[in-house]
CSV table of C-alpha atoms in Angstrom, one decimal:
chain,number,residue,atom,x,y,z
A,18,UNK,CA,-11.2,-144.2,43.2
A,19,UNK,CA,-12.8,-144.2,39.8
A,20,UNK,CA,-9.9,-145.3,37.6
A,21,UNK,CA,-10.0,-148.9,38.7
A,22,UNK,CA,-13.8,-149.1,38.8
A,23,UNK,CA,-15.4,-150.2,35.6
A,24,UNK,CA,-19.0,-150.6,34.4
A,25,UNK,CA,-19.6,-153.6,32.1
A,26,UNK,CA,-22.4,-154.5,29.8
A,27,UNK,CA,-22.7,-158.3,29.6
A,28,UNK,CA,-24.8,-160.5,27.3
A,29,UNK,CA,-25.9,-163.9,28.7
A,30,UNK,CA,-28.0,-167.0,27.9
A,31,UNK,CA,-30.1,-169.2,30.1
A,32,UNK,CA,-32.5,-172.1,29.6
A,33,UNK,CA,-35.7,-171.9,31.6
A,34,UNK,CA,-33.9,-171.1,34.9
A,35,UNK,CA,-34.3,-168.1,37.1
A,36,UNK,CA,-30.9,-166.4,37.0
A,37,UNK,CA,-29.9,-165.5,40.5
A,38,UNK,CA,-26.6,-163.6,40.6
A,39,UNK,CA,-24.4,-165.8,42.9
A,40,UNK,CA,-22.3,-162.8,44.0
A,41,UNK,CA,-23.2,-159.6,45.8
A,42,UNK,CA,-22.5,-157.5,42.7
A,43,UNK,CA,-25.5,-155.5,42.0
A,44,UNK,CA,-26.7,-156.5,38.5
A,45,UNK,CA,-29.2,-154.4,36.5
A,46,UNK,CA,-30.8,-156.7,34.0
A,47,UNK,CA,-32.3,-155.2,30.8
A,48,UNK,CA,-35.2,-157.6,30.4
A,49,UNK,CA,-37.0,-159.5,33.1
A,50,UNK,CA,-38.4,-162.8,31.9
A,51,UNK,CA,-40.9,-165.0,33.7
A,52,UNK,CA,-39.9,-168.3,35.2
A,53,UNK,CA,-39.5,-170.9,32.4
A,54,UNK,CA,-38.8,-168.4,29.6
A,55,UNK,CA,-35.4,-168.8,27.9
A,56,UNK,CA,-32.8,-166.2,26.8
A,57,UNK,CA,-30.4,-166.6,23.9
A,58,UNK,CA,-29.2,-163.0,24.5
A,59,UNK,CA,-30.3,-161.1,27.6
A,60,UNK,CA,-28.1,-158.3,28.9
A,61,UNK,CA,-27.2,-156.6,32.2
A,62,UNK,CA,-24.8,-154.0,33.5
A,63,UNK,CA,-22.8,-154.0,36.7
A,64,UNK,CA,-19.9,-152.1,38.3
A,65,UNK,CA,-16.7,-153.9,39.4
A,66,UNK,CA,-14.0,-152.4,41.5
A,67,UNK,CA,-10.8,-154.4,41.9
A,68,UNK,CA,-8.8,-154.5,45.2
A,69,UNK,CA,-5.4,-152.8,45.6
A,70,UNK,CA,-5.7,-150.4,42.7
A,71,UNK,CA,-5.6,-153.2,40.1
A,72,UNK,CA,-6.6,-152.2,36.7
A,73,UNK,CA,-10.1,-153.3,35.5
A,74,UNK,CA,-10.4,-156.8,33.9
A,75,UNK,CA,-10.3,-157.0,30.1
A,76,UNK,CA,-13.6,-158.0,28.6
A,77,UNK,CA,-12.3,-161.5,27.6
A,78,UNK,CA,-10.9,-162.3,31.0
A,79,UNK,CA,-14.2,-161.1,32.6
A,80,UNK,CA,-16.3,-163.4,30.4
A,81,UNK,CA,-14.1,-166.4,31.2
A,82,UNK,CA,-14.0,-165.6,35.0
A,83,UNK,CA,-17.8,-165.2,35.2
A,84,UNK,CA,-18.5,-168.5,33.3
A,85,UNK,CA,-16.0,-170.3,35.6
A,86,UNK,CA,-17.7,-168.8,38.6
A,87,UNK,CA,-21.1,-169.9,37.4
A,88,UNK,CA,-20.0,-173.5,37.1
A,89,UNK,CA,-22.8,-175.8,36.2
A,90,UNK,CA,-25.6,-173.2,36.4
A,91,UNK,CA,-27.7,-173.2,33.2
A,92,UNK,CA,-26.4,-169.8,32.3
A,93,UNK,CA,-23.7,-168.6,30.0
A,94,UNK,CA,-22.0,-165.2,29.6
A,95,UNK,CA,-21.5,-164.7,25.9
A,96,UNK,CA,-19.6,-161.4,25.9
A,97,UNK,CA,-18.9,-158.2,27.8
A,98,UNK,CA,-18.2,-154.6,26.9
A,99,UNK,CA,-16.8,-151.8,29.0
A,100,UNK,CA,-19.4,-149.0,29.0
A,101,UNK,CA,-19.5,-145.4,30.4
A,102,UNK,CA,-20.4,-145.1,34.1
A,103,UNK,CA,-23.8,-143.6,33.3
A,104,UNK,CA,-24.8,-146.5,30.9
A,105,UNK,CA,-28.0,-148.4,31.9
A,106,UNK,CA,-28.7,-151.8,30.4
A,107,UNK,CA,-32.5,-151.5,30.7
A,108,UNK,CA,-33.1,-147.8,29.9
A,109,UNK,CA,-30.6,-147.6,27.1
A,110,UNK,CA,-32.1,-150.6,25.3
A,111,UNK,CA,-33.6,-149.6,22.0
A,112,UNK,CA,-35.6,-152.8,21.3
A,113,UNK,CA,-36.1,-156.3,22.5
A,114,UNK,CA,-36.9,-159.3,20.3
A,115,UNK,CA,-38.7,-162.4,21.4
A,116,UNK,CA,-39.3,-165.6,19.4
A,117,UNK,CA,-42.0,-168.1,20.3
A,118,UNK,CA,-41.5,-171.6,19.0
A,119,UNK,CA,-44.5,-173.9,18.2
A,120,UNK,CA,-44.4,-177.6,17.1
A,121,UNK,CA,-47.5,-179.1,15.5
A,122,UNK,CA,-48.9,-182.6,15.4
A,123,UNK,CA,-47.6,-183.7,18.8
A,124,UNK,CA,-50.3,-185.8,20.4
A,125,UNK,CA,-48.1,-186.4,23.4
A,126,UNK,CA,-45.1,-184.4,24.5
A,127,UNK,CA,-43.0,-187.6,24.7
A,128,UNK,CA,-43.1,-187.5,20.9
A,129,UNK,CA,-40.9,-184.4,20.8
A,130,UNK,CA,-37.2,-184.9,20.2
A,131,UNK,CA,-35.2,-184.3,23.4
A,132,UNK,CA,-33.5,-181.3,21.8
A,133,UNK,CA,-36.9,-179.6,21.8
A,134,UNK,CA,-38.1,-180.8,25.1
A,135,UNK,CA,-39.4,-177.8,27.2
A,136,UNK,CA,-38.1,-175.5,24.4
A,137,UNK,CA,-41.3,-175.2,22.4
A,138,UNK,CA,-45.1,-175.3,22.7
A,139,UNK,CA,-46.3,-178.6,21.3
A,140,UNK,CA,-49.8,-178.7,19.9
A,141,UNK,CA,-52.0,-181.6,18.8
A,142,UNK,CA,-53.1,-179.6,15.7
A,143,UNK,CA,-51.5,-180.9,12.6
A,144,UNK,CA,-51.9,-177.4,11.0
A,145,UNK,CA,-52.9,-173.9,11.8
A,146,UNK,CA,-54.7,-171.3,9.6
A,147,UNK,CA,-51.6,-169.2,9.1
A,148,UNK,CA,-53.5,-166.7,6.9
A,149,UNK,CA,-55.8,-165.9,9.8
A,150,UNK,CA,-52.8,-165.7,12.1
A,151,UNK,CA,-51.2,-163.1,9.7
A,152,UNK,CA,-54.5,-161.1,9.9
A,153,UNK,CA,-54.3,-161.3,13.7
A,154,UNK,CA,-50.7,-160.2,13.6
A,155,UNK,CA,-51.4,-157.1,11.5
A,156,UNK,CA,-54.2,-156.2,13.9
A,157,UNK,CA,-51.7,-156.2,16.8
A,158,UNK,CA,-48.9,-154.5,14.9
A,159,UNK,CA,-48.2,-150.8,15.6
A,160,UNK,CA,-49.1,-148.7,18.6
A,161,UNK,CA,-52.0,-149.7,20.8
A,162,UNK,CA,-53.1,-149.8,24.4
A,163,UNK,CA,-52.3,-153.4,25.3
A,164,UNK,CA,-54.0,-153.5,28.7
A,165,UNK,CA,-55.9,-156.6,27.6
A,166,UNK,CA,-52.7,-158.4,26.9
A,167,UNK,CA,-50.9,-157.8,30.2
A,168,UNK,CA,-51.2,-160.1,33.3
A,169,UNK,CA,-51.9,-158.4,36.6
A,170,UNK,CA,-48.7,-157.9,38.7
A,171,UNK,CA,-47.4,-155.4,41.2
A,172,UNK,CA,-46.1,-153.1,38.4
A,173,UNK,CA,-49.6,-152.7,37.0
A,174,UNK,CA,-50.5,-149.1,38.2
A,175,UNK,CA,-47.1,-147.7,37.2
A,176,UNK,CA,-46.6,-149.1,33.6
A,177,UNK,CA,-47.9,-147.3,30.6
A,178,UNK,CA,-50.0,-149.9,28.7
A,179,UNK,CA,-49.4,-148.2,25.3
A,180,UNK,CA,-46.7,-150.1,23.4
A,181,UNK,CA,-45.5,-150.1,19.8
A,182,UNK,CA,-45.1,-153.5,18.2
A,183,UNK,CA,-42.4,-152.9,15.4
A,184,UNK,CA,-42.4,-156.5,14.2
A,185,UNK,CA,-44.9,-159.3,14.6
A,186,UNK,CA,-44.0,-162.0,12.1
A,187,UNK,CA,-44.8,-165.7,11.5
A,188,UNK,CA,-42.4,-168.0,9.7
A,189,UNK,CA,-41.8,-171.7,9.4
A,190,UNK,CA,-39.4,-173.0,12.0
A,191,UNK,CA,-37.4,-176.1,12.6
A,192,UNK,CA,-36.9,-178.6,15.3
A,193,UNK,CA,-33.4,-178.0,16.8
A,194,UNK,CA,-32.3,-181.5,15.6
A,195,UNK,CA,-34.4,-181.5,12.4
A,196,UNK,CA,-31.6,-182.7,10.2
A,197,UNK,CA,-31.1,-185.8,12.4
A,198,UNK,CA,-34.6,-186.6,13.4
A,199,UNK,CA,-36.5,-189.4,11.7
A,200,UNK,CA,-39.6,-187.5,10.9
A,201,UNK,CA,-40.5,-183.9,10.0
A,202,UNK,CA,-42.2,-181.9,12.7
A,203,UNK,CA,-44.1,-179.0,11.3
A,204,UNK,CA,-43.0,-175.9,13.3
A,205,UNK,CA,-43.7,-172.2,13.4
A,206,UNK,CA,-41.9,-169.3,14.9
A,207,UNK,CA,-43.6,-166.1,16.0
A,208,UNK,CA,-41.3,-163.1,16.3
A,209,UNK,CA,-42.1,-159.9,18.2
A,210,UNK,CA,-40.0,-156.8,18.4
A,211,UNK,CA,-40.7,-153.7,20.5
A,212,UNK,CA,-38.9,-151.2,22.6
A,213,UNK,CA,-40.5,-152.9,25.6
A,214,UNK,CA,-43.3,-155.2,26.5
A,215,UNK,CA,-45.9,-155.5,29.3
A,216,UNK,CA,-45.8,-158.4,31.8
A,217,UNK,CA,-46.6,-161.6,30.0
A,218,UNK,CA,-47.7,-159.6,26.9
A,219,UNK,CA,-45.8,-161.8,24.4
A,220,UNK,CA,-47.3,-165.0,25.8
A,221,UNK,CA,-50.8,-163.5,25.7
A,222,UNK,CA,-50.4,-162.3,22.1
A,223,UNK,CA,-49.0,-165.6,21.1
A,224,UNK,CA,-51.9,-167.5,22.7
A,225,UNK,CA,-54.5,-165.4,21.0
A,226,UNK,CA,-52.8,-165.7,17.6
A,227,UNK,CA,-52.6,-169.5,18.0
A,228,UNK,CA,-56.3,-169.6,19.1
A,229,UNK,CA,-57.1,-167.7,15.8
A,230,UNK,CA,-55.0,-170.2,13.9
A,231,UNK,CA,-56.9,-173.1,15.6
A,232,UNK,CA,-60.3,-171.5,14.8
A,233,UNK,CA,-61.1,-171.0,18.5
A,234,UNK,CA,-61.0,-167.2,18.2
A,235,UNK,CA,-62.0,-165.0,15.3
A,236,UNK,CA,-60.1,-161.9,14.2
A,237,UNK,CA,-63.1,-159.7,15.1
A,238,UNK,CA,-63.2,-161.3,18.6
A,239,UNK,CA,-59.5,-160.6,18.9
A,240,UNK,CA,-60.1,-156.9,17.9
A,241,UNK,CA,-62.8,-156.7,20.7
A,242,UNK,CA,-60.4,-158.1,23.2
A,243,UNK,CA,-57.7,-155.5,22.2
A,244,UNK,CA,-60.3,-152.6,22.2
A,245,UNK,CA,-61.6,-153.6,25.7
A,246,UNK,CA,-58.3,-152.4,27.2
A,247,UNK,CA,-58.9,-154.6,30.2
A,248,UNK,CA,-56.8,-157.6,31.3
A,249,UNK,CA,-60.0,-159.4,32.4
A,250,UNK,CA,-61.2,-159.3,28.8
A,251,UNK,CA,-58.5,-161.8,27.8
A,252,UNK,CA,-59.9,-165.3,27.9
A,253,UNK,CA,-58.6,-167.4,30.8
A,254,UNK,CA,-56.2,-170.1,30.0
A,255,UNK,CA,-55.4,-168.8,26.5
A,256,UNK,CA,-51.9,-167.5,27.2
A,257,UNK,CA,-49.1,-169.5,25.6
A,258,UNK,CA,-46.9,-171.4,28.1
A,259,UNK,CA,-43.5,-169.9,29.2
A,260,UNK,CA,-41.3,-172.7,27.9
A,261,UNK,CA,-41.8,-171.9,24.2
A,262,UNK,CA,-40.6,-168.3,24.6
A,263,UNK,CA,-37.0,-167.1,23.9
A,264,UNK,CA,-35.6,-163.6,24.4
A,265,UNK,CA,-33.3,-163.5,21.4
A,266,UNK,CA,-32.0,-160.0,21.1
A,267,UNK,CA,-31.6,-156.7,23.0
A,268,UNK,CA,-30.5,-153.9,20.8
A,269,UNK,CA,-28.5,-150.8,21.8
A,270,UNK,CA,-28.4,-148.8,18.6
A,271,UNK,CA,-27.0,-145.5,19.8
A,272,UNK,CA,-24.2,-146.7,22.0
A,273,UNK,CA,-21.9,-148.7,19.7
A,274,UNK,CA,-23.1,-151.8,21.6
A,275,UNK,CA,-25.1,-153.0,18.6
A,276,UNK,CA,-22.9,-156.1,18.4
A,277,UNK,CA,-25.8,-158.1,19.7
A,278,UNK,CA,-25.5,-161.0,17.2
A,279,UNK,CA,-25.1,-164.4,18.6
């Protein structure tokens, strides 16, 4: 009976946890993130059929019920939309945006304010060569075979390594509690937007851009890594850690679901 079965697109947040749906509802998530990565706005769709011919939940009631059901889990449903029965959260997504947060001049991670603990990559460097990083960003911008920037996983043989980076930007950031903290922590945010990314691609691009900013890697060396099109060409241990990375936005331009603002 289709009239009481509804498909919903939900947007949700989590901090560094692996989201495990606690109910048997089959959830199709738009963007799979590695363990330790955060989401300010991931999305998923699922079908819900109510018993005894009851009408589908309204969107507001669904959000409240899901959050109540999740209890103390580090995950929050921010909103829901009824969508057509053929809508797919992953395949219909037009773009995904990730932001990577970096804090500078932190000689020991205990010097970070609690509000940034495990929510950024803290570096000892007091400054980075941002001009060189911009050069690195423009090298990675656009359409390339990003084989060198993907980590090996079981998807490897099936995924096309050619991706188009629509945005790679570097701007000054802030500590989450910067207005209330007793000292200024220099911070940067790297933003990446693409229709889709390879496994650990953002962390590998970030690690390489930071290495360029630290003078550990030159832009010509980065170009060589990109042109090698080989995940083994990427220097071991250079990838940025998971805990600085945030999925901030999933866009659905053609569906009327482009309400993806926090």
